[in-house]
Amino acid sequence: MSDPREALAGQLAEAVASALAEDLRHQPRALLVVSGGSTPVAFFRALAATPLEWARVDVTLADERWVEESDSDSNARLVREELLQHEAAAARFVGLKTAAGTPEEGAEEAAARLEALAWPASVVVLGMGTDGHTASIFADSPELELALATRDPLVAVRAPSQRQPRITLSADRLHRARRHFLHITGDAKRDVLARALPGDDARELPIRAFLACPLAIYWAP
Ligand SMILES: O=C1O[C@H](COP(=O)(O)O)[C@@H](O)[C@H](O)[C@H]1O
């Protein structure tokens, strides 16, 4: 039997590519918002190998750690190394990290970059941590209420549970997409999602902010 996580990544890549192709039939460019972390690597590799009019695709991130792109924790680095390859090398990537020293100082420039993109996004692919966070919307961050409520596109985040400051697309901006996918693997994340589904307090489990809209859940053991 094939590796279930590889198979899941392939199925997700197929669904995302087909959504992008569908939107490209009636608009000049399509926007794809992806998450970082470890889960998306197999998905990025599968998507990068998929034929598509990539030169008409913009890619940005749901969130970023405020680290240099040379840092192994950089989500931009992950996207460049794993997604913007092969067929997908022609896509245009717009990162969230700027030259500013802090996400608070860099948020305005990053927001201006986002405003130049064609919203609504065609697809947002969310991830989720075992603490129920998604993007960089963390239950323990002082910016939690802001990230869930603001109409601003970005929020600078300093969560005590995280080593680095971060920047995240707000829940409102992440909602501005035609299609939402959640990509998770493993029993621990399945159990967190099972706990999140019957409740509605996104301050406890931020993933709940995305359970009230259509969300295609891609899970494998
Ligand atoms: O910190 C992050 O975590 C989540 C999940 O990451 P994973 O390593 O468990 O796959 C991710 O969705 C988010 O973009 C990332 O910055």
Short mmCIF file of C-alpha atoms in Angstrom, two decimals, residues 41-195:
data_model
loop_
_atom_site.label_atom_id
_atom_site.label_comp_id
_atom_site.label_asym_id
_atom_site.label_seq_id
_atom_site.Cartn_x
_atom_site.Cartn_y
_atom_site.Cartn_z
CA VAL A 41 6.33 19.45 2.17
CA ALA A 42 4.89 16.41 0.34
CA PHE A 43 1.97 18.52 -0.92
CA PHE A 44 4.34 21.21 -2.24
CA ARG A 45 6.41 18.60 -4.07
CA ALA A 46 3.32 17.06 -5.66
CA LEU A 47 1.91 20.46 -6.63
CA ALA A 48 5.25 21.63 -8.07
CA ALA A 49 5.16 18.67 -10.46
CA THR A 50 1.64 19.48 -11.68
CA PRO A 51 1.26 21.15 -15.09
CA LEU A 52 -0.65 24.43 -14.83
CA GLU A 53 -0.33 27.95 -16.21
CA TRP A 54 1.95 28.74 -13.30
CA ALA A 55 3.11 32.05 -14.79
CA ARG A 56 -0.41 33.32 -14.01
CA VAL A 57 -0.38 32.11 -10.40
CA ASP A 58 0.55 34.20 -7.35
CA VAL A 59 1.55 32.42 -4.16
CA THR A 60 1.63 33.90 -0.68
CA LEU A 61 1.75 32.61 2.88
CA ALA A 62 -0.87 32.30 5.59
CA ASP A 63 1.83 33.17 8.11
CA GLU A 64 5.53 33.65 8.61
CA ARG A 65 8.10 33.55 11.35
CA TRP A 66 10.03 36.84 11.54
CA VAL A 67 13.34 35.26 10.59
CA GLU A 68 15.68 35.68 7.65
CA GLU A 69 14.90 33.59 4.60
CA SER A 70 18.20 31.76 5.17
CA ASP A 71 16.80 30.42 8.48
CA SER A 72 15.48 26.85 8.38
CA ASP A 73 12.30 28.08 10.15
CA SER A 74 11.42 30.45 7.30
CA ASN A 75 8.17 29.53 5.57
CA ALA A 76 9.29 31.56 2.52
CA ARG A 77 12.37 29.39 2.28
CA LEU A 78 10.20 26.28 2.44
CA VAL A 79 7.98 27.56 -0.37
CA ARG A 80 10.93 28.51 -2.56
CA GLU A 81 12.72 25.20 -2.01
CA GLU A 82 9.74 22.84 -2.22
CA LEU A 83 6.93 24.53 -4.16
CA LEU A 84 8.51 27.02 -6.58
CA GLN A 85 10.30 24.25 -8.48
CA HIS A 86 9.79 22.30 -11.71
CA GLU A 87 6.43 23.30 -13.29
CA ALA A 88 5.67 25.77 -10.49
CA ALA A 89 8.96 27.66 -10.87
CA ALA A 90 7.10 30.19 -13.04
CA ALA A 91 4.71 31.21 -10.25
CA ARG A 92 5.16 34.61 -8.59
CA PHE A 93 5.85 34.44 -4.86
CA VAL A 94 4.98 37.28 -2.49
CA GLY A 95 6.43 36.74 0.97
CA LEU A 96 5.38 38.36 4.25
CA LYS A 97 8.81 39.03 5.79
CA THR A 98 10.32 42.44 5.09
CA ALA A 99 13.69 43.97 5.94
CA ALA A 100 12.19 45.57 9.08
CA GLY A 101 13.53 44.39 12.41
CA THR A 102 10.14 43.39 13.84
CA PRO A 103 6.79 42.21 12.43
CA GLU A 104 5.14 45.28 13.98
CA GLU A 105 7.46 47.53 11.93
CA GLY A 106 7.18 45.42 8.81
CA ALA A 107 3.40 44.87 8.78
CA GLU A 108 2.55 47.95 6.71
CA GLU A 109 4.95 47.08 3.88
CA ALA A 110 3.83 43.45 3.91
CA ALA A 111 0.18 44.57 3.79
CA ALA A 112 0.94 46.77 0.76
CA ARG A 113 2.38 43.72 -0.99
CA LEU A 114 -0.79 41.78 -0.26
CA GLU A 115 -3.01 44.57 -1.52
CA ALA A 116 -1.33 44.27 -4.92
CA LEU A 117 -2.63 40.69 -5.22
CA ALA A 118 -5.98 39.65 -6.67
CA TRP A 119 -8.32 38.87 -3.76
CA PRO A 120 -10.34 36.80 -3.14
CA ALA A 121 -7.74 34.05 -3.23
CA SER A 122 -8.69 31.02 -5.28
CA VAL A 123 -7.49 28.68 -2.55
CA VAL A 124 -6.30 28.87 1.05
CA VAL A 125 -4.57 25.76 2.36
CA LEU A 126 -4.53 25.86 6.14
CA GLY A 127 -2.48 23.74 8.50
CA MET A 128 -3.14 23.20 12.19
CA GLY A 129 -0.95 22.63 15.23
CA THR A 130 -1.77 20.18 18.00
CA ASP A 131 -2.66 23.23 20.11
CA GLY A 132 -5.44 24.09 17.63
CA HIS A 133 -3.64 27.08 16.11
CA THR A 134 -3.91 27.75 12.41
CA ALA A 135 -1.79 30.18 10.38
CA SER A 136 -0.15 32.04 13.33
CA ILE A 137 -3.40 32.57 15.22
CA PHE A 138 -2.47 31.19 18.64
CA ALA A 139 -4.74 30.79 21.66
CA ASP A 140 -2.00 32.06 23.98
CA SER A 141 -1.08 35.18 22.02
CA PRO A 142 -2.06 38.63 23.31
CA GLU A 143 -3.04 39.45 19.70
CA LEU A 144 -5.58 36.62 19.49
CA GLU A 145 -8.75 38.74 19.66
CA LEU A 146 -7.25 41.18 17.13
CA ALA A 147 -6.31 38.40 14.69
CA LEU A 148 -9.84 37.00 14.90
CA ALA A 149 -11.68 40.32 14.61
CA THR A 150 -9.65 42.85 12.60
CA ARG A 151 -10.39 43.74 9.00
CA ASP A 152 -6.68 44.51 8.55
CA PRO A 153 -4.96 41.88 6.42
CA LEU A 154 -2.06 41.16 8.78
CA VAL A 155 -1.34 40.93 12.48
CA ALA A 156 2.06 40.87 14.19
CA VAL A 157 2.04 38.06 16.73
CA ARG A 158 4.08 37.37 19.86
CA ALA A 159 2.85 34.12 21.33
CA PRO A 160 4.64 33.00 24.52
CA SER A 161 4.51 29.42 23.22
CA GLN A 162 6.57 30.34 20.13
CA ARG A 163 10.30 30.97 19.83
CA GLN A 164 10.06 33.71 17.22
CA PRO A 165 7.77 36.68 16.61
CA ARG A 166 5.49 36.06 13.68
CA ILE A 167 3.16 37.70 11.23
CA THR A 168 -0.15 36.17 10.24
CA LEU A 169 -2.94 36.82 7.81
CA SER A 170 -5.96 37.79 9.91
CA ALA A 171 -8.95 35.46 10.06
CA ASP A 172 -10.86 37.96 7.93
CA ARG A 173 -8.22 37.92 5.20
CA LEU A 174 -7.98 34.13 5.30
CA HIS A 175 -11.75 33.96 4.96
CA ARG A 176 -11.47 35.95 1.72
CA ALA A 177 -10.96 32.94 -0.50
CA ARG A 178 -13.21 30.93 -2.76
CA ARG A 179 -12.08 27.61 -1.32
CA HIS A 180 -10.56 26.51 1.98
CA PHE A 181 -8.64 23.30 2.57
CA LEU A 182 -7.25 21.96 5.85
CA HIS A 183 -4.22 19.67 5.51
CA ILE A 184 -3.40 17.66 8.61
CA THR A 185 -1.88 14.29 9.44
CA GLY A 186 -1.67 12.02 12.47
CA ASP A 187 -3.92 10.93 15.29
CA ALA A 188 -3.07 13.87 17.56
CA LYS A 189 -4.32 16.44 15.03
CA ARG A 190 -7.38 14.31 14.22
CA ASP A 191 -8.23 14.33 17.95
CA VAL A 192 -7.79 18.11 18.20
CA LEU A 193 -10.07 18.60 15.21
CA ALA A 194 -12.64 16.24 16.76
CA ARG A 195 -12.53 18.39 19.90
#
